[in-house]
Amino acid sequence: MAVSRAEQRASTRRALLAEGRQQFAAAGYHHVVLAEVARAAGVTKGAAYHHFDSKAGLFRAVVREVQQELGERVASAAEQHEDLWQQLRAGCRAFLSAGTDPAVRQILLLDAPTVLGWDEWRAMDEEASARHLAEALTALASAGVIADQPVEPLTRLLSGAMNEAALWIAQGGDAEAAEQALDRLLAGLRPTT
């Protein structure tokens, strides 16, 4: 059975994304050459440019893929709990543990903010995971589990703190200590009676 052009294009794109991801995670954006990614993926340099226009285009697609997977990992961890508070804790912990993943560390935490620029990186982060954090915090505030407060600044503070902690863990920081610090930070959100 012959492979259709659409299937061939999709296969080429998947191969480039997989190889690009592997090389960006291992070497960092600045040490990757698009022609070498294409060769390793078994396609021509022209095919790589056709699908992604540039190394930056491939990197942007890889960042989206990694962010999407991270968002799904966090959501999956949260969904294992019925209690809203436990959902928040599990999702935050899953995010922190992702710092040990080489793709998350190198691609999302180190390279993406500088390669894509802060505004684009933040917009992609918002789309992939920060909005879920905002939704969780809104639900917790509505249920009275955390003190009623503006959710947007709280989301930004927690997101930034967790990005920094995940990077710290990725660079050899103590994951258990980070989780304990996170628990103390989150406990401070609960209303005092």
Short mmCIF file of C-alpha atoms in Angstrom, two decimals:
data_model
loop_
_atom_site.label_atom_id
_atom_site.label_comp_id
_atom_site.label_asym_id
_atom_site.label_seq_id
_atom_site.Cartn_x
_atom_site.Cartn_y
_atom_site.Cartn_z
CA MET A 1 0.00 0.00 0.00
CA ALA A 2 1.39 3.37 -1.02
CA VAL A 3 1.91 6.10 1.53
CA SER A 4 -0.04 9.26 0.74
CA ARG A 5 1.70 12.63 0.50
CA ALA A 6 -0.12 13.80 3.63
CA GLU A 7 1.10 10.76 5.56
CA GLN A 8 4.62 11.30 4.24
CA ARG A 9 4.54 15.00 5.26
CA ALA A 10 3.24 14.09 8.71
CA SER A 11 5.92 11.42 9.09
CA THR A 12 8.65 13.87 8.04
CA ARG A 13 7.36 16.48 10.48
CA ARG A 14 7.26 13.95 13.34
CA ALA A 15 10.80 12.79 12.56
CA LEU A 16 12.11 16.37 12.52
CA LEU A 17 10.34 17.21 15.78
CA ALA A 18 11.67 14.09 17.50
CA GLU A 19 15.24 14.64 16.32
CA GLY A 20 15.08 18.36 17.00
CA ARG A 21 13.80 17.72 20.50
CA GLN A 22 16.57 15.23 21.20
CA GLN A 23 19.29 17.57 19.91
CA PHE A 24 17.93 20.72 21.57
CA ALA A 25 17.64 18.87 24.90
CA ALA A 26 21.13 17.39 24.65
CA ALA A 27 23.13 20.30 23.24
CA GLY A 28 21.05 23.44 23.70
CA TYR A 29 19.60 25.64 20.98
CA HIS A 30 22.79 27.46 20.04
CA HIS A 31 24.73 24.25 19.36
CA VAL A 32 22.16 22.68 17.05
CA VAL A 33 22.38 22.98 13.26
CA LEU A 34 19.16 22.48 11.30
CA ALA A 35 20.93 20.63 8.49
CA GLU A 36 22.29 18.11 11.02
CA VAL A 37 18.82 17.63 12.50
CA ALA A 38 17.49 16.94 9.00
CA ARG A 39 20.29 14.48 8.21
CA ALA A 40 19.80 12.63 11.51
CA ALA A 41 16.04 12.49 10.88
CA GLY A 42 16.69 10.99 7.45
CA VAL A 43 15.27 13.90 5.46
CA THR A 44 16.72 16.66 3.33
CA LYS A 45 17.61 20.10 4.57
CA GLY A 46 15.01 21.43 2.13
CA ALA A 47 12.31 19.33 3.81
CA ALA A 48 13.29 20.79 7.18
CA TYR A 49 13.01 24.32 5.82
CA HIS A 50 9.71 23.46 4.13
CA HIS A 51 8.18 22.33 7.42
CA PHE A 52 9.70 24.87 9.80
CA ASP A 53 11.24 27.77 7.79
CA SER A 54 14.24 27.93 10.15
CA LYS A 55 15.94 26.44 13.17
CA ALA A 56 13.94 28.91 15.28
CA GLY A 57 10.73 27.61 13.70
CA LEU A 58 11.64 24.03 14.58
CA PHE A 59 12.58 25.11 18.09
CA ARG A 60 9.26 26.94 18.53
CA ALA A 61 7.38 23.78 17.50
CA VAL A 62 9.46 21.66 19.89
CA VAL A 63 8.79 24.13 22.74
CA ARG A 64 5.04 23.90 22.06
CA GLU A 65 5.22 20.12 22.10
CA VAL A 66 7.22 19.96 25.35
CA GLN A 67 4.96 22.54 27.02
CA GLN A 68 1.86 20.65 25.94
CA GLU A 69 3.24 17.40 27.34
CA LEU A 70 4.21 19.10 30.59
CA GLY A 71 0.72 20.59 30.91
CA GLU A 72 -0.78 17.15 30.36
CA ARG A 73 1.57 15.61 32.96
CA VAL A 74 0.58 18.24 35.53
CA ALA A 75 -3.13 17.88 34.75
CA SER A 76 -2.90 14.09 34.96
CA ALA A 77 -1.24 14.28 38.39
CA ALA A 78 -3.92 16.69 39.61
CA GLU A 79 -6.79 14.62 38.23
CA GLN A 80 -5.77 11.66 40.37
CA HIS A 81 -7.28 13.51 43.35
CA GLU A 82 -10.84 14.60 44.03
CA ASP A 83 -9.97 17.14 46.71
CA LEU A 84 -9.22 20.57 45.20
CA TRP A 85 -6.34 21.22 47.60
CA GLN A 86 -4.73 17.87 46.83
CA GLN A 87 -5.17 18.56 43.10
CA LEU A 88 -3.21 21.81 43.46
CA ARG A 89 -0.44 20.16 45.48
CA ALA A 90 -0.15 17.20 43.09
CA GLY A 91 -0.07 19.42 40.02
CA CYS A 92 2.55 21.73 41.52
CA ARG A 93 4.68 18.77 42.60
CA ALA A 94 4.43 17.22 39.14
CA PHE A 95 5.64 20.50 37.66
CA LEU A 96 8.59 20.63 40.05
CA SER A 97 9.60 17.05 39.28
CA ALA A 98 9.55 17.86 35.58
CA GLY A 99 12.73 19.85 36.18
CA THR A 100 14.61 16.55 36.13
CA ASP A 101 13.50 15.95 32.53
CA PRO A 102 16.35 17.10 30.24
CA ALA A 103 13.92 18.43 27.61
CA VAL A 104 12.02 20.53 30.14
CA ARG A 105 15.22 21.81 31.73
CA GLN A 106 17.14 22.75 28.60
CA ILE A 107 14.34 23.56 26.18
CA LEU A 108 11.67 25.17 28.36
CA LEU A 109 13.55 26.62 31.30
CA LEU A 110 16.92 27.60 29.86
CA ASP A 111 16.62 28.20 26.11
CA ALA A 112 13.00 29.14 25.41
CA PRO A 113 12.93 32.44 27.33
CA THR A 114 16.07 33.72 25.58
CA VAL A 115 15.55 32.23 22.12
CA LEU A 116 11.87 33.08 21.77
CA GLY A 117 11.94 36.17 23.92
CA TRP A 118 10.24 36.67 27.22
CA ASP A 119 6.85 37.76 25.83
CA GLU A 120 6.45 34.84 23.44
CA TRP A 121 7.69 32.34 26.02
CA ARG A 122 5.23 33.67 28.62
CA ALA A 123 2.36 33.54 26.11
CA MET A 124 3.17 29.92 25.30
CA ASP A 125 3.47 29.08 29.01
CA GLU A 126 0.13 30.77 29.64
CA GLU A 127 -1.51 28.73 26.90
CA ALA A 128 0.00 25.42 28.03
CA SER A 129 -0.07 25.51 31.82
CA ALA A 130 -0.43 28.84 33.61
CA ARG A 131 -4.11 29.09 32.73
CA HIS A 132 -4.67 25.71 34.43
CA LEU A 133 -3.00 27.04 37.56
CA ALA A 134 -5.26 30.12 37.42
CA GLU A 135 -8.32 27.88 37.02
CA ALA A 136 -7.26 25.76 40.01
CA LEU A 137 -6.67 28.82 42.18
CA THR A 138 -10.01 30.31 41.15
CA ALA A 139 -11.79 27.08 42.10
CA LEU A 140 -9.96 26.97 45.44
CA ALA A 141 -10.86 30.59 46.22
CA SER A 142 -14.50 30.04 45.22
CA ALA A 143 -14.68 26.99 47.49
CA GLY A 144 -13.13 28.95 50.38
CA VAL A 145 -10.12 26.62 50.52
CA ILE A 146 -7.74 29.54 50.01
CA ALA A 147 -8.22 33.13 51.05
CA ASP A 148 -10.25 35.19 48.60
CA GLN A 149 -7.78 37.32 46.65
CA PRO A 150 -6.98 38.41 43.09
CA VAL A 151 -6.00 35.26 41.20
CA GLU A 152 -3.87 36.75 38.40
CA PRO A 153 -1.02 38.07 40.56
CA LEU A 154 -1.11 34.92 42.68
CA THR A 155 -0.89 32.77 39.53
CA ARG A 156 2.10 34.76 38.28
CA LEU A 157 3.87 34.53 41.64
CA LEU A 158 3.36 30.78 41.98
CA SER A 159 4.22 30.12 38.33
CA GLY A 160 7.43 32.11 38.58
CA ALA A 161 8.40 30.47 41.86
CA MET A 162 7.79 27.01 40.44
CA ASN A 163 9.75 27.77 37.25
CA GLU A 164 12.70 28.87 39.37
CA ALA A 165 12.40 25.86 41.68
CA ALA A 166 12.17 23.44 38.73
CA LEU A 167 15.30 25.00 37.24
CA TRP A 168 17.06 24.76 40.60
CA ILE A 169 16.11 21.07 40.85
CA ALA A 170 17.30 20.52 37.28
CA GLN A 171 20.68 21.98 38.21
CA GLY A 172 21.08 19.56 41.11
CA GLY A 173 18.92 21.17 43.81
CA ASP A 174 17.21 19.01 46.41
CA ALA A 175 13.79 18.04 45.02
CA GLU A 176 12.49 16.96 48.42
CA ALA A 177 13.49 20.26 50.01
CA ALA A 178 11.79 22.13 47.15
CA GLU A 179 8.58 20.14 47.64
CA GLN A 180 8.62 20.87 51.37
CA ALA A 181 9.15 24.57 50.69
CA LEU A 182 6.31 24.47 48.17
CA ASP A 183 3.99 22.88 50.73
CA ARG A 184 4.82 25.64 53.25
CA LEU A 185 4.27 28.30 50.57
CA LEU A 186 0.93 26.83 49.54
CA ALA A 187 -0.18 26.43 53.18
CA GLY A 188 0.19 30.19 53.52
CA LEU A 189 -2.66 30.61 51.02
CA ARG A 190 -5.20 29.05 53.37
CA PRO A 191 -7.39 31.40 55.34
CA THR A 192 -6.45 31.87 58.97
CA THR A 193 -9.27 31.33 61.43
#
